[in-house]
């Protein structure tokens, strides 16, 4: 899915007379000052039981939670650029200071539900790539990990249950995707919301089994 351009989003905002979900001002679905004012935590943190650094741009509460629900559950695609901005900041936190001008992004698989007709993570990732490109980092999205079997609904499960439901549910992507993932470093695994980190950790495990080492996991928010 192509993200809407800023221009198209602006036109839609005018036509639909949207209001910012944080301050209520008419205009963008989530205005730039409110996105900028949203509290961030861009320091890499650990993921319990795993040795891969994790950066979640914001906490999954308040306006961020409202925006993610509005985007994912109600399909308000006008929020993709704002959520993409947060995701881009989390990706940058892993690459910042390395002097790298290119990177590979591997999305956690399993988000694309054809029945819903909307690849929510894919839309946010594309928007994140636009933000990264504007800041001088060319990011290529590579589906180097794919779903082997559906792990089933993991919402509501505890940490250990989530990990065992997800274990073995993923496999390496096509050989072309594997090759592309090896070519361009650093490689960052991305997800929208990290709760226990079970699916992101499984994605990292599949990459490592294929001899590919990610520099970290980046997400929009931490629940
Ligand atoms: Zn606002």
PDB file of C-alpha atoms and ligand atoms in Angstrom:
ATOM      1  CA  UNK A   1       0.000   0.000   0.000  1.00  0.00           C
ATOM      2  CA  UNK A   2       1.260   3.447  -0.873  1.00  0.00           C
ATOM      3  CA  UNK A   3       0.976   5.950   1.994  1.00  0.00           C
ATOM      4  CA  UNK A   4      -0.957   9.073   1.223  1.00  0.00           C
ATOM      5  CA  UNK A   5       1.243  12.000   0.341  1.00  0.00           C
ATOM      6  CA  UNK A   6       1.211  14.945   2.738  1.00  0.00           C
ATOM      7  CA  UNK A   7      -0.620  16.893   0.049  1.00  0.00           C
ATOM      8  CA  UNK A   8      -3.337  14.247  -0.313  1.00  0.00           C
ATOM      9  CA  UNK A   9      -3.666  14.004   3.464  1.00  0.00           C
ATOM     10  CA  UNK A  10      -4.065  17.779   3.705  1.00  0.00           C
ATOM     11  CA  UNK A  11      -6.781  17.745   1.039  1.00  0.00           C
ATOM     12  CA  UNK A  12      -8.595  14.906   2.821  1.00  0.00           C
ATOM     13  CA  UNK A  13      -8.343  16.785   6.109  1.00  0.00           C
ATOM     14  CA  UNK A  14      -9.959  19.822   4.480  1.00  0.00           C
ATOM     15  CA  UNK A  15     -12.706  17.808   2.824  1.00  0.00           C
ATOM     16  CA  UNK A  16     -13.509  15.789   5.934  1.00  0.00           C
ATOM     17  CA  UNK A  17     -12.967  18.741   8.292  1.00  0.00           C
ATOM     18  CA  UNK A  18     -10.917  16.607  10.642  1.00  0.00           C
ATOM     19  CA  UNK A  19      -9.816  17.693  14.054  1.00  0.00           C
ATOM     20  CA  UNK A  20      -6.590  16.780  15.858  1.00  0.00           C
ATOM     21  CA  UNK A  21      -7.297  13.903  18.216  1.00  0.00           C
ATOM     22  CA  UNK A  22      -5.078  15.476  20.880  1.00  0.00           C
ATOM     23  CA  UNK A  23      -5.938  19.206  20.896  1.00  0.00           C
ATOM     24  CA  UNK A  24      -9.153  19.248  18.876  1.00  0.00           C
ATOM     25  CA  UNK A  25      -7.902  21.942  16.490  1.00  0.00           C
ATOM     26  CA  UNK A  26      -9.453  21.547  13.041  1.00  0.00           C
ATOM     27  CA  UNK A  27      -7.018  20.306  10.416  1.00  0.00           C
ATOM     28  CA  UNK A  28      -4.744  17.301  10.543  1.00  0.00           C
ATOM     29  CA  UNK A  29      -5.964  14.101  12.224  1.00  0.00           C
ATOM     30  CA  UNK A  30      -3.050  14.550  14.637  1.00  0.00           C
ATOM     31  CA  UNK A  31      -1.429  17.956  14.278  1.00  0.00           C
ATOM     32  CA  UNK A  32       2.347  18.370  14.010  1.00  0.00           C
ATOM     33  CA  UNK A  33       2.776  20.337  17.283  1.00  0.00           C
ATOM     34  CA  UNK A  34       0.853  17.629  19.169  1.00  0.00           C
ATOM     35  CA  UNK A  35       2.931  14.840  17.587  1.00  0.00           C
ATOM     36  CA  UNK A  36       6.084  16.800  18.465  1.00  0.00           C
ATOM     37  CA  UNK A  37       4.864  17.310  22.048  1.00  0.00           C
ATOM     38  CA  UNK A  38       4.073  13.620  22.559  1.00  0.00           C
ATOM     39  CA  UNK A  39       6.490  12.257  25.224  1.00  0.00           C
ATOM     40  CA  UNK A  40       9.278  10.117  23.759  1.00  0.00           C
ATOM     41  CA  UNK A  41      11.671   7.578  25.162  1.00  0.00           C
ATOM     42  CA  UNK A  42      14.284   6.866  22.513  1.00  0.00           C
ATOM     43  CA  UNK A  43      16.843   5.182  24.758  1.00  0.00           C
ATOM     44  CA  UNK A  44      17.462   1.546  23.866  1.00  0.00           C
ATOM     45  CA  UNK A  45      16.082  -0.761  26.538  1.00  0.00           C
ATOM     46  CA  UNK A  46      16.311  -4.483  27.007  1.00  0.00           C
ATOM     47  CA  UNK A  47      13.590  -6.958  26.142  1.00  0.00           C
ATOM     48  CA  UNK A  48      13.166  -9.359  29.067  1.00  0.00           C
ATOM     49  CA  UNK A  49      14.875 -12.657  28.305  1.00  0.00           C
ATOM     50  CA  UNK A  50      16.497 -11.386  25.092  1.00  0.00           C
ATOM     51  CA  UNK A  51      19.779  -9.694  24.277  1.00  0.00           C
ATOM     52  CA  UNK A  52      18.562  -7.438  21.477  1.00  0.00           C
ATOM     53  CA  UNK A  53      18.119  -3.682  22.119  1.00  0.00           C
ATOM     54  CA  UNK A  54      14.571  -2.370  21.872  1.00  0.00           C
ATOM     55  CA  UNK A  55      13.479   1.217  21.203  1.00  0.00           C
ATOM     56  CA  UNK A  56       9.781   2.101  21.467  1.00  0.00           C
ATOM     57  CA  UNK A  57       9.251   5.764  20.593  1.00  0.00           C
ATOM     58  CA  UNK A  58       6.339   6.328  22.974  1.00  0.00           C
ATOM     59  CA  UNK A  59       4.215   4.668  25.614  1.00  0.00           C
ATOM     60  CA  UNK A  60       1.009   2.987  24.499  1.00  0.00           C
ATOM     61  CA  UNK A  61      -1.399   5.249  26.344  1.00  0.00           C
ATOM     62  CA  UNK A  62      -3.245   8.541  25.948  1.00  0.00           C
ATOM     63  CA  UNK A  63      -3.121  10.118  22.499  1.00  0.00           C
ATOM     64  CA  UNK A  64      -0.675   7.531  21.133  1.00  0.00           C
ATOM     65  CA  UNK A  65      -3.055   4.703  22.023  1.00  0.00           C
ATOM     66  CA  UNK A  66      -6.007   6.648  20.560  1.00  0.00           C
ATOM     67  CA  UNK A  67      -4.069   7.262  17.338  1.00  0.00           C
ATOM     68  CA  UNK A  68      -3.007   3.620  16.966  1.00  0.00           C
ATOM     69  CA  UNK A  69      -6.550   2.321  17.574  1.00  0.00           C
ATOM     70  CA  UNK A  70      -7.998   4.905  15.179  1.00  0.00           C
ATOM     71  CA  UNK A  71      -5.440   3.879  12.549  1.00  0.00           C
ATOM     72  CA  UNK A  72      -5.388   0.097  12.972  1.00  0.00           C
ATOM     73  CA  UNK A  73      -8.928  -0.704  14.036  1.00  0.00           C
ATOM     74  CA  UNK A  74     -10.868   2.054  12.277  1.00  0.00           C
ATOM     75  CA  UNK A  75      -8.617   2.271   9.242  1.00  0.00           C
ATOM     76  CA  UNK A  76      -7.962   6.018   9.461  1.00  0.00           C
ATOM     77  CA  UNK A  77      -5.006   6.063   7.087  1.00  0.00           C
ATOM     78  CA  UNK A  78      -4.498   9.805   7.529  1.00  0.00           C
ATOM     79  CA  UNK A  79      -2.617   8.846  10.713  1.00  0.00           C
ATOM     80  CA  UNK A  80       0.052   6.832   8.860  1.00  0.00           C
ATOM     81  CA  UNK A  81       2.481   9.797   8.473  1.00  0.00           C
ATOM     82  CA  UNK A  82       2.323  10.623  12.196  1.00  0.00           C
ATOM     83  CA  UNK A  83       2.751   7.031  13.365  1.00  0.00           C
ATOM     84  CA  UNK A  84       5.459   6.627  10.722  1.00  0.00           C
ATOM     85  CA  UNK A  85       7.255   9.625  12.217  1.00  0.00           C
ATOM     86  CA  UNK A  86       7.362   7.953  15.647  1.00  0.00           C
ATOM     87  CA  UNK A  87       8.525   4.680  14.092  1.00  0.00           C
ATOM     88  CA  UNK A  88      11.232   6.508  12.105  1.00  0.00           C
ATOM     89  CA  UNK A  89      12.543   8.078  15.322  1.00  0.00           C
ATOM     90  CA  UNK A  90      12.770   4.625  16.941  1.00  0.00           C
ATOM     91  CA  UNK A  91      14.645   3.228  13.903  1.00  0.00           C
ATOM     92  CA  UNK A  92      16.984   6.253  13.911  1.00  0.00           C
ATOM     93  CA  UNK A  93      17.817   5.671  17.562  1.00  0.00           C
ATOM     94  CA  UNK A  94      19.471   2.361  16.570  1.00  0.00           C
ATOM     95  CA  UNK A  95      21.418   3.874  13.670  1.00  0.00           C
ATOM     96  CA  UNK A  96      22.173   7.355  15.019  1.00  0.00           C
ATOM     97  CA  UNK A  97      25.829   8.200  15.276  1.00  0.00           C
ATOM     98  CA  UNK A  98      27.005   5.267  13.138  1.00  0.00           C
ATOM     99  CA  UNK A  99      27.378   7.382   9.997  1.00  0.00           C
ATOM    100  CA  UNK A 100      25.242   4.892   8.072  1.00  0.00           C
ATOM    101  CA  UNK A 101      23.238   6.281   5.151  1.00  0.00           C
ATOM    102  CA  UNK A 102      21.371   3.076   4.321  1.00  0.00           C
ATOM    103  CA  UNK A 103      19.531   0.496   6.392  1.00  0.00           C
ATOM    104  CA  UNK A 104      17.257  -2.522   6.073  1.00  0.00           C
ATOM    105  CA  UNK A 105      13.909  -2.733   7.810  1.00  0.00           C
ATOM    106  CA  UNK A 106      12.354  -6.140   8.471  1.00  0.00           C
ATOM    107  CA  UNK A 107       8.711  -5.916   9.609  1.00  0.00           C
ATOM    108  CA  UNK A 108       7.442  -8.441  12.158  1.00  0.00           C
ATOM    109  CA  UNK A 109       5.226 -10.691   9.994  1.00  0.00           C
ATOM    110  CA  UNK A 110       1.595 -11.533  10.608  1.00  0.00           C
ATOM    111  CA  UNK A 111       0.108  -8.060  10.597  1.00  0.00           C
ATOM    112  CA  UNK A 112      -1.332  -8.166   7.132  1.00  0.00           C
ATOM    113  CA  UNK A 113      -4.873  -9.480   7.427  1.00  0.00           C
ATOM    114  CA  UNK A 114      -6.244  -9.637   3.877  1.00  0.00           C
ATOM    115  CA  UNK A 115      -9.779  -9.826   5.284  1.00  0.00           C
ATOM    116  CA  UNK A 116      -9.274  -6.377   6.750  1.00  0.00           C
ATOM    117  CA  UNK A 117      -7.911  -5.158   3.425  1.00  0.00           C
ATOM    118  CA  UNK A 118      -5.378  -2.953   5.148  1.00  0.00           C
ATOM    119  CA  UNK A 119      -1.744  -3.598   5.963  1.00  0.00           C
ATOM    120  CA  UNK A 120      -1.506  -1.308   8.989  1.00  0.00           C
ATOM    121  CA  UNK A 121       2.132  -1.950   9.887  1.00  0.00           C
ATOM    122  CA  UNK A 122       3.099  -1.779   6.204  1.00  0.00           C
ATOM    123  CA  UNK A 123       1.518   1.668   5.889  1.00  0.00           C
ATOM    124  CA  UNK A 124       3.327   2.989   8.963  1.00  0.00           C
ATOM    125  CA  UNK A 125       6.608   1.471   7.763  1.00  0.00           C
ATOM    126  CA  UNK A 126       6.299   3.138   4.350  1.00  0.00           C
ATOM    127  CA  UNK A 127       5.611   6.463   6.036  1.00  0.00           C
ATOM    128  CA  UNK A 128       8.609   5.879   8.344  1.00  0.00           C
ATOM    129  CA  UNK A 129      10.808   5.293   5.274  1.00  0.00           C
ATOM    130  CA  UNK A 130       9.744   8.696   3.888  1.00  0.00           C
ATOM    131  CA  UNK A 131      10.700  10.376   7.171  1.00  0.00           C
ATOM    132  CA  UNK A 132      14.027   8.491   7.256  1.00  0.00           C
ATOM    133  CA  UNK A 133      14.795   9.432   3.639  1.00  0.00           C
ATOM    134  CA  UNK A 134      14.179  13.091   4.517  1.00  0.00           C
ATOM    135  CA  UNK A 135      16.747  12.755   7.318  1.00  0.00           C
ATOM    136  CA  UNK A 136      19.320  11.155   5.015  1.00  0.00           C
ATOM    137  CA  UNK A 137      18.808   7.451   5.726  1.00  0.00           C
ATOM    138  CA  UNK A 138      17.698   5.311   2.794  1.00  0.00           C
ATOM    139  CA  UNK A 139      15.758   2.417   4.309  1.00  0.00           C
ATOM    140  CA  UNK A 140      14.717  -0.627   2.287  1.00  0.00           C
ATOM    141  CA  UNK A 141      11.848  -2.760   3.562  1.00  0.00           C
ATOM    142  CA  UNK A 142      12.668  -6.451   3.211  1.00  0.00           C
ATOM    143  CA  UNK A 143      10.245  -9.253   4.191  1.00  0.00           C
ATOM    144  CA  UNK A 144      13.088 -11.476   5.398  1.00  0.00           C
ATOM    145  CA  UNK A 145      10.800 -13.281   7.870  1.00  0.00           C
ATOM    146  CA  UNK A 146       7.338 -14.605   7.084  1.00  0.00           C
ATOM    147  CA  UNK A 147       4.566 -16.403   8.883  1.00  0.00           C
ATOM    148  CA  UNK A 148       4.775 -20.194   8.655  1.00  0.00           C
ATOM    149  CA  UNK A 149       1.572 -20.878  10.571  1.00  0.00           C
ATOM    150  CA  UNK A 150      -0.834 -18.570  12.308  1.00  0.00           C
ATOM    151  CA  UNK A 151       0.087 -18.345  15.986  1.00  0.00           C
ATOM    152  CA  UNK A 152      -3.576 -17.589  16.690  1.00  0.00           C
ATOM    153  CA  UNK A 153      -4.782 -14.653  18.758  1.00  0.00           C
ATOM    154  CA  UNK A 154      -2.195 -13.827  21.421  1.00  0.00           C
ATOM    155  CA  UNK A 155      -3.993 -10.805  22.841  1.00  0.00           C
ATOM    156  CA  UNK A 156      -4.898 -11.541  26.441  1.00  0.00           C
ATOM    157  CA  UNK A 157      -2.212 -14.185  26.891  1.00  0.00           C
ATOM    158  CA  UNK A 158       0.542 -13.803  29.490  1.00  0.00           C
ATOM    159  CA  UNK A 159       4.202 -13.468  28.622  1.00  0.00           C
ATOM    160  CA  UNK A 160       5.138 -17.165  28.769  1.00  0.00           C
ATOM    161  CA  UNK A 161       1.972 -18.198  26.912  1.00  0.00           C
ATOM    162  CA  UNK A 162       2.632 -15.652  24.189  1.00  0.00           C
ATOM    163  CA  UNK A 163       6.174 -16.877  23.717  1.00  0.00           C
ATOM    164  CA  UNK A 164       5.130 -20.520  23.426  1.00  0.00           C
ATOM    165  CA  UNK A 165       2.217 -19.636  21.073  1.00  0.00           C
ATOM    166  CA  UNK A 166       4.591 -17.747  18.786  1.00  0.00           C
ATOM    167  CA  UNK A 167       7.597 -20.125  18.971  1.00  0.00           C
ATOM    168  CA  UNK A 168       8.133 -21.832  15.622  1.00  0.00           C
ATOM    169  CA  UNK A 169       5.364 -19.820  13.915  1.00  0.00           C
ATOM    170  CA  UNK A 170       7.755 -17.960  11.607  1.00  0.00           C
ATOM    171  CA  UNK A 171      10.201 -18.920   8.901  1.00  0.00           C
ATOM    172  CA  UNK A 172      12.749 -17.200   6.682  1.00  0.00           C
ATOM    173  CA  UNK A 173      11.392 -15.228   3.733  1.00  0.00           C
ATOM    174  CA  UNK A 174      12.278 -15.965   0.106  1.00  0.00           C
ATOM    175  CA  UNK A 175      15.922 -16.529  -0.803  1.00  0.00           C
ATOM    176  CA  UNK A 176      15.839 -13.159  -2.571  1.00  0.00           C
ATOM    177  CA  UNK A 177      14.654 -11.475   0.624  1.00  0.00           C
ATOM    178  CA  UNK A 178      17.373 -13.298   2.604  1.00  0.00           C
ATOM    179  CA  UNK A 179      20.002 -12.086   0.159  1.00  0.00           C
ATOM    180  CA  UNK A 180      18.748  -8.490   0.325  1.00  0.00           C
ATOM    181  CA  UNK A 181      18.706  -8.620   4.133  1.00  0.00           C
ATOM    182  CA  UNK A 182      22.372  -9.686   4.114  1.00  0.00           C
ATOM    183  CA  UNK A 183      23.433  -7.018   1.627  1.00  0.00           C
ATOM    184  CA  UNK A 184      22.438  -3.890   3.419  1.00  0.00           C
ATOM    185  CA  UNK A 185      23.253  -3.169   7.078  1.00  0.00           C
ATOM    186  CA  UNK A 186      22.343  -2.154   9.675  1.00  0.00           C
ATOM    187  CA  UNK A 187      19.144  -4.158   9.907  1.00  0.00           C
ATOM    188  CA  UNK A 188      16.312  -3.150  12.230  1.00  0.00           C
ATOM    189  CA  UNK A 189      13.241  -5.284  13.050  1.00  0.00           C
ATOM    190  CA  UNK A 190      10.095  -3.150  13.305  1.00  0.00           C
ATOM    191  CA  UNK A 191       6.720  -3.635  14.960  1.00  0.00           C
ATOM    192  CA  UNK A 192       3.843  -1.310  15.806  1.00  0.00           C
ATOM    193  CA  UNK A 193       3.174  -2.024  19.483  1.00  0.00           C
ATOM    194  CA  UNK A 194       5.446  -4.165  21.654  1.00  0.00           C
ATOM    195  CA  UNK A 195       3.728  -5.792  24.609  1.00  0.00           C
ATOM    196  CA  UNK A 196       5.802  -8.772  25.775  1.00  0.00           C
ATOM    197  CA  UNK A 197       7.936  -8.658  22.636  1.00  0.00           C
ATOM    198  CA  UNK A 198       7.155 -12.299  21.794  1.00  0.00           C
ATOM    199  CA  UNK A 199       6.598 -11.778  18.052  1.00  0.00           C
ATOM    200  CA  UNK A 200       9.509  -9.348  17.661  1.00  0.00           C
ATOM    201  CA  UNK A 201      11.815 -11.737  19.545  1.00  0.00           C
ATOM    202  CA  UNK A 202      10.705 -14.632  17.317  1.00  0.00           C
ATOM    203  CA  UNK A 203      11.465 -12.520  14.228  1.00  0.00           C
ATOM    204  CA  UNK A 204      14.970 -11.870  15.592  1.00  0.00           C
ATOM    205  CA  UNK A 205      15.419 -15.600  16.307  1.00  0.00           C
ATOM    206  CA  UNK A 206      14.531 -16.545  12.708  1.00  0.00           C
ATOM    207  CA  UNK A 207      16.966 -13.939  11.338  1.00  0.00           C
ATOM    208  CA  UNK A 208      19.748 -15.172  13.615  1.00  0.00           C
ATOM    209  CA  UNK A 209      19.123 -18.779  12.602  1.00  0.00           C
ATOM    210  CA  UNK A 210      19.704 -17.594   9.019  1.00  0.00           C
ATOM    211  CA  UNK A 211      22.953 -15.895  10.069  1.00  0.00           C
ATOM    212  CA  UNK A 212      21.564 -12.346  10.003  1.00  0.00           C
ATOM    213  CA  UNK A 213      22.136 -10.153  13.070  1.00  0.00           C
ATOM    214  CA  UNK A 214      19.755  -7.200  13.627  1.00  0.00           C
ATOM    215  CA  UNK A 215      21.028  -4.125  15.468  1.00  0.00           C
ATOM    216  CA  UNK A 216      17.743  -3.869  17.302  1.00  0.00           C
ATOM    217  CA  UNK A 217      13.953  -3.763  17.397  1.00  0.00           C
ATOM    218  CA  UNK A 218      12.076  -0.498  16.799  1.00  0.00           C
ATOM    219  CA  UNK A 219       8.401   0.089  17.556  1.00  0.00           C
ATOM    220  CA  UNK A 220       5.932   2.954  17.662  1.00  0.00           C
ATOM    221  CA  UNK A 221       4.876   2.232  21.235  1.00  0.00           C
ATOM    222  CA  UNK A 222       5.421   0.033  24.261  1.00  0.00           C
ATOM    223  CA  UNK A 223       2.344  -1.324  26.004  1.00  0.00           C
TER     224      UNK A 223
HETATM  225 ZN1  LIG B   1      -3.142  18.934  18.016  1.00  0.00          ZN
END
